[in-house]
Tab-separated table of C-alpha atoms in Angstrom:
chain	number	residue	atom	x	y	z
S	1	UNK	CA	62.273	-10.350	62.866
S	2	UNK	CA	65.130	-9.418	60.525
S	3	UNK	CA	63.341	-11.211	57.667
S	4	UNK	CA	60.138	-9.252	58.267
S	5	UNK	CA	62.098	-6.009	58.400
S	6	UNK	CA	63.898	-6.883	55.158
S	7	UNK	CA	60.601	-7.664	53.428
S	8	UNK	CA	59.215	-4.346	54.672
S	9	UNK	CA	62.208	-2.439	53.257
S	10	UNK	CA	61.913	-4.221	49.894
S	11	UNK	CA	58.193	-3.460	49.666
S	12	UNK	CA	58.851	0.156	50.623
S	13	UNK	CA	61.544	0.515	47.946
S	14	UNK	CA	59.296	-1.042	45.302
S	15	UNK	CA	56.437	1.300	46.254
S	16	UNK	CA	58.748	4.321	46.183
S	17	UNK	CA	60.174	3.278	42.830
S	18	UNK	CA	56.730	2.794	41.334
S	19	UNK	CA	55.572	6.184	42.667
S	20	UNK	CA	58.535	7.923	41.019
S	21	UNK	CA	57.826	6.063	37.767
S	22	UNK	CA	54.115	6.812	37.925
S	23	UNK	CA	54.616	10.516	38.616
S	24	UNK	CA	56.836	10.834	35.567
S	25	UNK	CA	54.415	9.521	32.977
S	26	UNK	CA	51.162	10.695	31.414
S	27	UNK	CA	48.284	8.363	30.573
S	28	UNK	CA	45.148	8.757	28.491
S	29	UNK	CA	41.797	8.135	30.175
S	30	UNK	CA	38.764	7.712	27.929
S	31	UNK	CA	35.070	8.230	28.607
S	32	UNK	CA	32.002	7.935	26.404
S	33	UNK	CA	29.124	10.371	26.839
S	34	UNK	CA	25.808	9.598	25.170
S	35	UNK	CA	22.730	11.754	24.739
S	36	UNK	CA	19.796	11.981	22.377
S	37	UNK	CA	20.612	15.716	22.128
S	38	UNK	CA	23.931	14.955	20.420
S	39	UNK	CA	23.421	15.264	16.648
S	40	UNK	CA	24.334	12.217	14.526
S	41	UNK	CA	27.001	14.343	12.840
S	42	UNK	CA	28.789	14.586	16.210
S	43	UNK	CA	28.690	10.844	16.874
S	44	UNK	CA	32.258	9.862	17.710
S	45	UNK	CA	33.350	13.476	18.225
S	46	UNK	CA	36.452	13.445	20.446
S	47	UNK	CA	37.108	16.168	23.007
S	48	UNK	CA	40.505	16.175	24.715
S	49	UNK	CA	40.494	17.636	28.220
S	50	UNK	CA	43.686	18.965	29.806
S	51	UNK	CA	43.723	20.494	33.272
S	52	UNK	CA	46.145	21.627	35.965
S	53	UNK	CA	49.326	21.588	33.877
S	54	UNK	CA	50.887	24.157	36.218
S	55	UNK	CA	53.774	24.926	33.860
S	56	UNK	CA	55.233	21.425	34.268
S	57	UNK	CA	58.153	20.151	32.182
S	58	UNK	CA	56.322	17.103	30.787
S	59	UNK	CA	54.878	18.951	27.775
S	60	UNK	CA	56.450	16.503	25.293
S	61	UNK	CA	54.587	13.591	26.884
S	62	UNK	CA	51.303	15.510	26.813
S	63	UNK	CA	51.757	16.496	23.174
S	64	UNK	CA	52.620	12.926	22.191
S	65	UNK	CA	49.466	11.597	23.843
S	66	UNK	CA	47.340	14.269	22.179
S	67	UNK	CA	48.737	13.538	18.728
S	68	UNK	CA	47.997	9.846	19.151
S	69	UNK	CA	44.343	10.514	20.032
S	70	UNK	CA	43.612	12.931	17.157
S	71	UNK	CA	40.874	14.872	19.001
S	72	UNK	CA	38.427	17.142	17.213
S	73	UNK	CA	39.027	19.878	19.793
S	74	UNK	CA	41.230	20.375	22.851
S	75	UNK	CA	39.769	21.965	25.987
S	76	UNK	CA	42.036	23.347	28.714
S	77	UNK	CA	40.144	23.812	31.988
S	78	UNK	CA	42.459	26.195	33.809
S	79	UNK	CA	45.644	26.271	35.876
S	80	UNK	CA	47.916	25.903	32.881
S	81	UNK	CA	50.434	27.906	34.957
S	82	UNK	CA	51.028	28.690	38.635
S	83	UNK	CA	50.102	31.995	40.208
S	84	UNK	CA	53.795	32.817	40.673
S	85	UNK	CA	55.072	31.590	37.307
S	86	UNK	CA	57.574	33.939	35.691
S	87	UNK	CA	59.206	31.625	33.139
S	88	UNK	CA	56.532	30.438	30.700
S	89	UNK	CA	58.818	28.288	28.523
S	90	UNK	CA	57.139	24.975	29.369
S	91	UNK	CA	53.668	26.350	28.758
S	92	UNK	CA	54.702	27.962	25.479
S	93	UNK	CA	56.190	24.664	24.301
S	94	UNK	CA	52.959	22.918	25.276
S	95	UNK	CA	50.843	25.380	23.293
S	96	UNK	CA	53.229	25.252	20.341
S	97	UNK	CA	52.682	21.505	20.194
S	98	UNK	CA	48.938	21.420	20.873
S	99	UNK	CA	47.602	24.100	18.554
S	100	UNK	CA	48.529	22.295	15.284
S	101	UNK	CA	46.674	19.169	16.476
S	102	UNK	CA	43.180	20.684	16.901
S	103	UNK	CA	41.445	23.950	17.831
S	104	UNK	CA	42.204	24.776	21.477
S	105	UNK	CA	39.650	26.319	23.882
S	106	UNK	CA	40.626	27.608	27.291
S	107	UNK	CA	39.188	28.942	30.558
S	108	UNK	CA	41.056	30.507	33.463
S	109	UNK	CA	41.656	28.599	36.680
S	110	UNK	CA	42.244	30.031	40.128
S	111	UNK	CA	46.002	30.236	39.573
S	112	UNK	CA	45.633	32.484	36.534
S	113	UNK	CA	43.223	34.692	38.417
S	114	UNK	CA	45.549	34.875	41.430
S	115	UNK	CA	48.410	35.783	39.095
S	116	UNK	CA	46.367	38.694	37.808
S	117	UNK	CA	45.455	39.902	41.292
S	118	UNK	CA	48.947	39.494	42.756
S	119	UNK	CA	50.464	41.561	39.955
S	120	UNK	CA	47.609	44.060	39.697
S	121	UNK	CA	47.044	43.262	36.010
S	122	UNK	CA	43.860	43.621	33.960
S	123	UNK	CA	44.476	40.153	32.506
S	124	UNK	CA	46.548	37.182	33.695
S	125	UNK	CA	50.073	37.222	32.248
S	126	UNK	CA	49.315	34.081	30.262
S	127	UNK	CA	46.638	35.925	28.276
S	128	UNK	CA	48.947	37.323	25.596
S	129	UNK	CA	50.771	34.023	25.179
S	130	UNK	CA	47.485	32.190	24.643
S	131	UNK	CA	46.462	34.769	22.046
S	132	UNK	CA	49.808	34.478	20.264
S	133	UNK	CA	49.205	30.751	19.743
S	134	UNK	CA	45.645	31.200	18.513
S	135	UNK	CA	43.931	29.705	21.562
S	136	UNK	CA	40.274	30.676	21.979
S	137	UNK	CA	39.886	32.085	25.499
S	138	UNK	CA	36.330	31.770	26.792
S	139	UNK	CA	35.627	34.433	29.394
S	140	UNK	CA	32.046	33.652	30.416
S	141	UNK	CA	30.948	33.205	26.839
S	142	UNK	CA	29.684	30.583	24.425
S	143	UNK	CA	30.864	29.408	21.021
S	144	UNK	CA	28.963	27.215	18.599
S	145	UNK	CA	30.808	24.161	17.298
S	146	UNK	CA	29.718	22.984	13.849
S	147	UNK	CA	30.175	19.727	11.983
S	148	UNK	CA	28.539	18.945	8.655
S	149	UNK	CA	25.907	21.596	9.331
S	150	UNK	CA	25.022	20.313	12.815
S	151	UNK	CA	25.740	22.382	15.946
S	152	UNK	CA	26.495	22.047	19.646
S	153	UNK	CA	27.422	24.662	22.255
S	154	UNK	CA	30.676	25.075	24.143
S	155	UNK	CA	30.484	27.488	27.082
S	156	UNK	CA	33.546	28.634	28.997
S	157	UNK	CA	33.145	29.738	32.614
S	158	UNK	CA	36.129	31.755	33.849
S	159	UNK	CA	37.264	31.106	37.385
S	160	UNK	CA	37.246	33.696	40.141
S	161	UNK	CA	39.479	34.301	43.118
S	162	UNK	CA	37.666	32.807	46.110
S	163	UNK	CA	38.040	30.212	48.817
S	164	UNK	CA	36.867	26.729	47.800
S	165	UNK	CA	34.880	26.126	50.958
S	166	UNK	CA	32.585	29.164	51.033
S	167	UNK	CA	29.302	29.825	49.191
S	168	UNK	CA	30.673	32.536	46.902
S	169	UNK	CA	30.859	30.280	43.860
S	170	UNK	CA	27.279	29.091	44.102
S	171	UNK	CA	25.928	32.596	44.443
S	172	UNK	CA	28.017	34.042	41.619
S	173	UNK	CA	27.947	31.061	39.246
S	174	UNK	CA	24.159	30.863	39.228
S	175	UNK	CA	23.893	34.452	38.043
S	176	UNK	CA	26.690	34.203	35.497
S	177	UNK	CA	25.840	30.813	34.009
S	178	UNK	CA	22.195	31.860	33.723
S	179	UNK	CA	23.276	35.044	31.970
S	180	UNK	CA	25.500	33.131	29.542
S	181	UNK	CA	22.689	30.706	28.728
S	182	UNK	CA	20.610	33.591	27.383
S	183	UNK	CA	23.177	34.075	24.624
S	184	UNK	CA	22.866	30.637	23.016
S	185	UNK	CA	20.305	28.246	21.579
S	186	UNK	CA	19.413	26.151	24.639
S	187	UNK	CA	17.906	23.384	22.502
S	188	UNK	CA	21.441	22.399	21.428
S	189	UNK	CA	23.600	19.973	23.343
S	190	UNK	CA	25.728	22.197	25.587
S	191	UNK	CA	29.148	21.579	27.105
S	192	UNK	CA	30.452	23.772	29.918
S	193	UNK	CA	34.207	24.082	30.425
S	194	UNK	CA	34.751	25.051	34.063
S	195	UNK	CA	37.825	24.781	36.272
S	196	UNK	CA	36.531	23.655	39.676
S	197	UNK	CA	34.936	20.216	39.642
S	198	UNK	CA	33.593	19.945	43.186
S	199	UNK	CA	30.347	21.817	42.569
S	200	UNK	CA	28.619	19.308	40.312
S	201	UNK	CA	25.804	18.559	42.761
S	202	UNK	CA	24.842	22.213	42.432
S	203	UNK	CA	25.662	22.658	38.742
S	204	UNK	CA	23.674	19.571	37.756
S	205	UNK	CA	20.492	21.304	38.903
S	206	UNK	CA	20.959	24.124	36.388
S	207	UNK	CA	19.133	23.924	33.063
S	208	UNK	CA	20.731	24.101	29.609
S	209	UNK	CA	24.158	22.607	30.439
S	210	UNK	CA	24.459	18.903	29.614
S	211	UNK	CA	28.145	18.096	30.120
S	212	UNK	CA	30.693	19.737	32.418
S	213	UNK	CA	34.439	19.350	31.833
S	214	UNK	CA	36.610	20.307	34.787
S	215	UNK	CA	39.644	19.685	36.989
S	216	UNK	CA	41.143	21.508	40.003
S	217	UNK	CA	40.931	18.536	42.392
S	218	UNK	CA	44.110	16.764	41.197
S	219	UNK	CA	42.315	13.477	41.780
S	220	UNK	CA	42.676	14.011	45.522
S	221	UNK	CA	46.454	13.724	45.008
S	222	UNK	CA	46.870	10.570	47.133
S	223	UNK	CA	44.293	8.174	45.737
S	224	UNK	CA	43.848	6.015	48.819
S	225	UNK	CA	40.255	6.298	50.073
S	226	UNK	CA	40.454	7.835	53.564
S	227	UNK	CA	43.603	9.856	52.817
S	228	UNK	CA	42.170	11.189	49.549
S	229	UNK	CA	38.912	12.098	51.257
S	230	UNK	CA	40.722	13.876	54.082
S	231	UNK	CA	42.749	15.951	51.602
S	232	UNK	CA	39.684	16.907	49.585
S	233	UNK	CA	37.610	17.758	52.666
S	234	UNK	CA	40.371	20.016	53.921
S	235	UNK	CA	41.047	21.834	50.654
S	236	UNK	CA	37.687	21.996	48.868
S	237	UNK	CA	35.135	21.158	51.545
S	238	UNK	CA	33.859	17.907	50.043
S	239	UNK	CA	35.186	14.480	49.117
S	240	UNK	CA	32.222	13.635	46.898
S	241	UNK	CA	34.223	14.247	43.732
S	242	UNK	CA	37.859	13.558	42.906
S	243	UNK	CA	38.280	12.404	39.309
S	244	UNK	CA	36.290	10.432	36.754
S	245	UNK	CA	32.793	10.648	35.277
S	246	UNK	CA	29.745	11.497	37.392
S	247	UNK	CA	26.049	11.631	36.503
S	248	UNK	CA	23.394	13.525	38.454
S	249	UNK	CA	19.995	14.955	37.508
S	250	UNK	CA	20.442	13.787	33.931
S	251	UNK	CA	23.690	15.791	33.589
S	252	UNK	CA	27.269	14.528	33.275
S	253	UNK	CA	30.562	15.819	34.624
S	254	UNK	CA	34.044	14.601	33.750
S	255	UNK	CA	36.792	15.644	36.156
S	256	UNK	CA	40.389	15.187	35.070
S	257	UNK	CA	43.051	14.353	37.656
S	258	UNK	CA	45.275	16.779	35.760
S	259	UNK	CA	49.015	16.729	35.211
S	260	UNK	CA	50.887	18.377	38.087
S	261	UNK	CA	51.322	17.352	41.691
S	262	UNK	CA	50.807	19.844	44.515
S	263	UNK	CA	53.745	21.763	46.021
S	264	UNK	CA	56.103	18.882	45.403
S	265	UNK	CA	53.940	16.250	47.126
S	266	UNK	CA	53.972	13.141	44.901
S	267	UNK	CA	50.802	11.628	43.522
S	268	UNK	CA	50.128	8.137	44.792
S	269	UNK	CA	48.045	5.736	42.679
S	270	UNK	CA	46.936	8.818	40.753
S	271	UNK	CA	48.749	8.996	37.416
S	272	UNK	CA	48.919	12.344	35.565
S	273	UNK	CA	46.413	12.165	32.736
S	274	UNK	CA	44.820	13.686	29.730
S	275	UNK	CA	41.169	12.820	29.189
S	276	UNK	CA	39.320	11.988	26.003
S	277	UNK	CA	35.544	12.417	26.077
S	278	UNK	CA	33.833	10.843	23.076
S	279	UNK	CA	30.331	12.032	22.234
S	280	UNK	CA	27.847	9.365	21.169
S	281	UNK	CA	24.341	9.732	19.805
S	282	UNK	CA	21.683	7.623	21.501
């Protein structure tokens, strides 16, 4: 009995040690996305996706990973800070390191929007800092990315303050994404940067958008099937999506597990990550 107990303690200590190690590193996860709508000039085009940084202190690790990957653009899909952040030093250091690597595009997450509402501001506090570092903030608008004369679209959908489990998003997003689509050439390959990743079953039915880049779900935090699913069901109303690449209705979504944990709860088998999405021409 003592031997079994000793083995249990050793296993527990090893698991705890690995969890601490795993929570204090950042990995790079790579995906390839192919489409006959992607121009040959964009073959091999690398998009770095960063989500849910939440003003963490690991900015040096993130910057190092980004430099190594040499992306063509960097997309930040919201929650770069917390709603109650007052000291933006970590986020400023992150932006100072990222912006020389590649052009940076950004959309608000729910934490930025909550920050704005809680403080009764017209813009989230992070807005001016992003502008100071030359980040392109996409507030329900589209930009055209060009390479050797060829073009693709990048649309940024700004988050709103609403509960994850109600129908508000679907009702509002349909109107707003349809409105945005009227502003760009819909024959071009179109990427949509959007914070909340759990709505892909709905978003994939919309025309014009080919690839969605998102986060918000933190990979379910504890990446052990039933536990992960329980957490996601409770917080966002569905366990269908957590992290990774999904394909539905001819559309693709990539959901990053993000960087931060959640209120001090450690990630388990769910390493903080940056994502590289490489575009390939069919």
